Short mmCIF file of C-alpha atoms in Angstrom, two decimals:
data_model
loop_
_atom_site.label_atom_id
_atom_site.label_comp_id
_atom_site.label_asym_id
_atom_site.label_seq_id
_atom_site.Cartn_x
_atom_site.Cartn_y
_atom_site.Cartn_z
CA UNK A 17 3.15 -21.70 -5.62
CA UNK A 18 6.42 -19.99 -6.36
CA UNK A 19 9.46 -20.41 -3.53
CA UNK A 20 11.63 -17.42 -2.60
CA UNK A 21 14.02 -17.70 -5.37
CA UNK A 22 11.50 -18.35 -8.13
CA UNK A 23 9.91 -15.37 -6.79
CA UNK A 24 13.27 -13.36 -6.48
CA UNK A 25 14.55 -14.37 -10.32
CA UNK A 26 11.59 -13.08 -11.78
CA UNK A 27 11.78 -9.48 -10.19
CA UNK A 28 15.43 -9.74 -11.27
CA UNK A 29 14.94 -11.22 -14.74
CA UNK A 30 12.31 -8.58 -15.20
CA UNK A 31 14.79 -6.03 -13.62
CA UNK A 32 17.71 -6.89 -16.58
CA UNK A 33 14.94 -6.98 -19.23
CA UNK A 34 14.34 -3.55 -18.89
CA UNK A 35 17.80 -2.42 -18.27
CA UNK A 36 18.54 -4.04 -21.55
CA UNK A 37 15.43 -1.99 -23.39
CA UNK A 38 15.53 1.58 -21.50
CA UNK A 39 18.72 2.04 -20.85
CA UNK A 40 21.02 4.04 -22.81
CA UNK A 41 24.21 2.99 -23.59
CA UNK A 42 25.66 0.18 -22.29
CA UNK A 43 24.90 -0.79 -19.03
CA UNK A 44 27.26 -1.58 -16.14
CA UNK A 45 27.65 -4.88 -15.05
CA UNK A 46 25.92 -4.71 -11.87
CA UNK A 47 22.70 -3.47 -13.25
CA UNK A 48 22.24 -7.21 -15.32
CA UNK A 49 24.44 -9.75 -13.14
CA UNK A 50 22.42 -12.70 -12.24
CA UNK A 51 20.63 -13.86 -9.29
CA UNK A 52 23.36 -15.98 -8.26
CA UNK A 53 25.45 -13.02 -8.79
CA UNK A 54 23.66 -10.50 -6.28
CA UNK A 55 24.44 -9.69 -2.99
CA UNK A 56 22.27 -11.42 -0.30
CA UNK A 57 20.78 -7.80 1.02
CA UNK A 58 19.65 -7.49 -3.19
CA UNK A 59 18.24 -11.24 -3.18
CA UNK A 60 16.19 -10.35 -0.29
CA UNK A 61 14.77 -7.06 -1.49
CA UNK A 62 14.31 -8.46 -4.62
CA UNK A 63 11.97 -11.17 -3.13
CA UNK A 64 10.30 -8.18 -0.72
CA UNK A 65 9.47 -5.77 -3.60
CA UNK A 66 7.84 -9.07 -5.75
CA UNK A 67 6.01 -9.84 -2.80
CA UNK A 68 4.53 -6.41 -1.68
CA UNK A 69 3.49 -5.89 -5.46
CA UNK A 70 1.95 -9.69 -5.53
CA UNK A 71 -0.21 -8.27 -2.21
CA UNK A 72 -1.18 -5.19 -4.19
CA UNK A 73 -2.79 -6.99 -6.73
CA UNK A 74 -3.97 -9.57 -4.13
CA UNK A 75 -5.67 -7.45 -2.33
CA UNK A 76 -7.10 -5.32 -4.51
CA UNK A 77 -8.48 -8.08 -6.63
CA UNK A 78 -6.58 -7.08 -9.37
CA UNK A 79 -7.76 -3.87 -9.43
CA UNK A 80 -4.34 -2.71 -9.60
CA UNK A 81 -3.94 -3.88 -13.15
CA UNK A 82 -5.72 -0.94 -14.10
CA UNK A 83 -3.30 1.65 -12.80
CA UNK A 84 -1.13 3.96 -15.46
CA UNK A 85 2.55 2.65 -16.06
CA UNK A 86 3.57 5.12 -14.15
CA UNK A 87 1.22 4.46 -11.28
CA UNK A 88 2.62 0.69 -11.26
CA UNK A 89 6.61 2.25 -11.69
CA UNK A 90 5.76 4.58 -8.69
CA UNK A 91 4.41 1.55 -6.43
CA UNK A 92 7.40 -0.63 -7.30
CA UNK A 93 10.12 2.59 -6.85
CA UNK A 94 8.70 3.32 -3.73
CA UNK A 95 8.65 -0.72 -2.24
CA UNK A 96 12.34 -0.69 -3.58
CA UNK A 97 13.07 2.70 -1.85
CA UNK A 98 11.87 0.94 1.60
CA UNK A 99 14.34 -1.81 1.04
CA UNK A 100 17.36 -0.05 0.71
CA UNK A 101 16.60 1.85 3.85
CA UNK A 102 15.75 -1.33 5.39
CA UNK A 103 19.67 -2.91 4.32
CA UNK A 104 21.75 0.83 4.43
CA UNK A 105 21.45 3.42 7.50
CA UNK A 106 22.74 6.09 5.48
CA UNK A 107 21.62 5.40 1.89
CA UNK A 108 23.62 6.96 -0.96
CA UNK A 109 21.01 9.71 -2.50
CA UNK A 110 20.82 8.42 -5.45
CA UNK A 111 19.94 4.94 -4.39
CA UNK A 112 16.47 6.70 -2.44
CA UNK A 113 15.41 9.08 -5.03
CA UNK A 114 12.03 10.20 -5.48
CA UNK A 115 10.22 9.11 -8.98
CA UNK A 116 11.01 12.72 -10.44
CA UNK A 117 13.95 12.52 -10.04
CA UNK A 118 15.11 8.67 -11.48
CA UNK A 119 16.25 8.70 -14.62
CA UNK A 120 13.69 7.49 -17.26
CA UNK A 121 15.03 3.99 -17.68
CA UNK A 122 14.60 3.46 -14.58
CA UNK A 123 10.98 4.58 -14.52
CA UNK A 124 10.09 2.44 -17.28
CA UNK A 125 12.33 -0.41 -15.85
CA UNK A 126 10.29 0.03 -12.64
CA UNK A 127 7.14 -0.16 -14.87
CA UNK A 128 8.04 -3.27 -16.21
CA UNK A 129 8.89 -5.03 -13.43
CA UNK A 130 4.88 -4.03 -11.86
CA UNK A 131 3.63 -5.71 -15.40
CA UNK A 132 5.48 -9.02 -14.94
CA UNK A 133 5.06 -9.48 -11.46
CA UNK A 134 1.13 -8.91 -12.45
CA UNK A 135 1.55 -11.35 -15.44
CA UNK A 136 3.46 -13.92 -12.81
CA UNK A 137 0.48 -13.41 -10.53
CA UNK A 138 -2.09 -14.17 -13.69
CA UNK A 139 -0.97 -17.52 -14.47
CA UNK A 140 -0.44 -18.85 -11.11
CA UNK A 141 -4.52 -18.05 -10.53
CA UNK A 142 -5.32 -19.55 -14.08
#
């Protein structure tokens, strides 16, 4: 069984892997500090959004290993979404966009971050 943190570092070591493949350019620093590096508010999202994806699968039997990329980037955008207005009253617009409107490394970042929480999920029930 996987504590908080182990739970939270693999959302945000999944999180910095795909900054470091989609995104263009060079990133800024914030988007791959560490976990020990975050903010508290970002630890506990981070830990929230792993956990609400690791119910999806739970309790859909794993169904929802068969939804599109985009299907599992949508599900993890929109958990994320519900966090920041969860932590921020007045969210910056950019920070609660819809899936359209992300940029596409962030889409496929999101994407990602479904497929290793699902491949975290796998080996813990092997």
């Amino acid at each position: 069984m996987l504590n908080d943190t182990d739970r939270g570092r693999i959302f945000r070591n999944a999180w910095i892997e795909g900054v470091r493949t989609y995104y263009p350019g060079e990133p800024k620093p914030g988007y791959v500090a560490g976990w020990d590096d975050m903010p508290g508010w970002e630890q506990a999202a981070a830990i929230a959004v792993y956990d609400q994806v690791a119910q999806f699968l739970t309790t859909t039997d794993s169904a929802a290993t068969k939804l599109t990329p985009e299907q599992k980037g949508r599900w993890v955008a929109l958990c994320w979404i519900g966090q920041i207005h969860k932590h921020f009253p007045s969210p910056k617009p950019s920070y609660i966009a819809d899936w359209n409107d992300m940029p596409e490394w962030q889409r496929q970042t999101d994407s990602h971050i479904f497929e290793v929480i699902e491949a975290s999920i796998a080996a813990l029930t092997q």
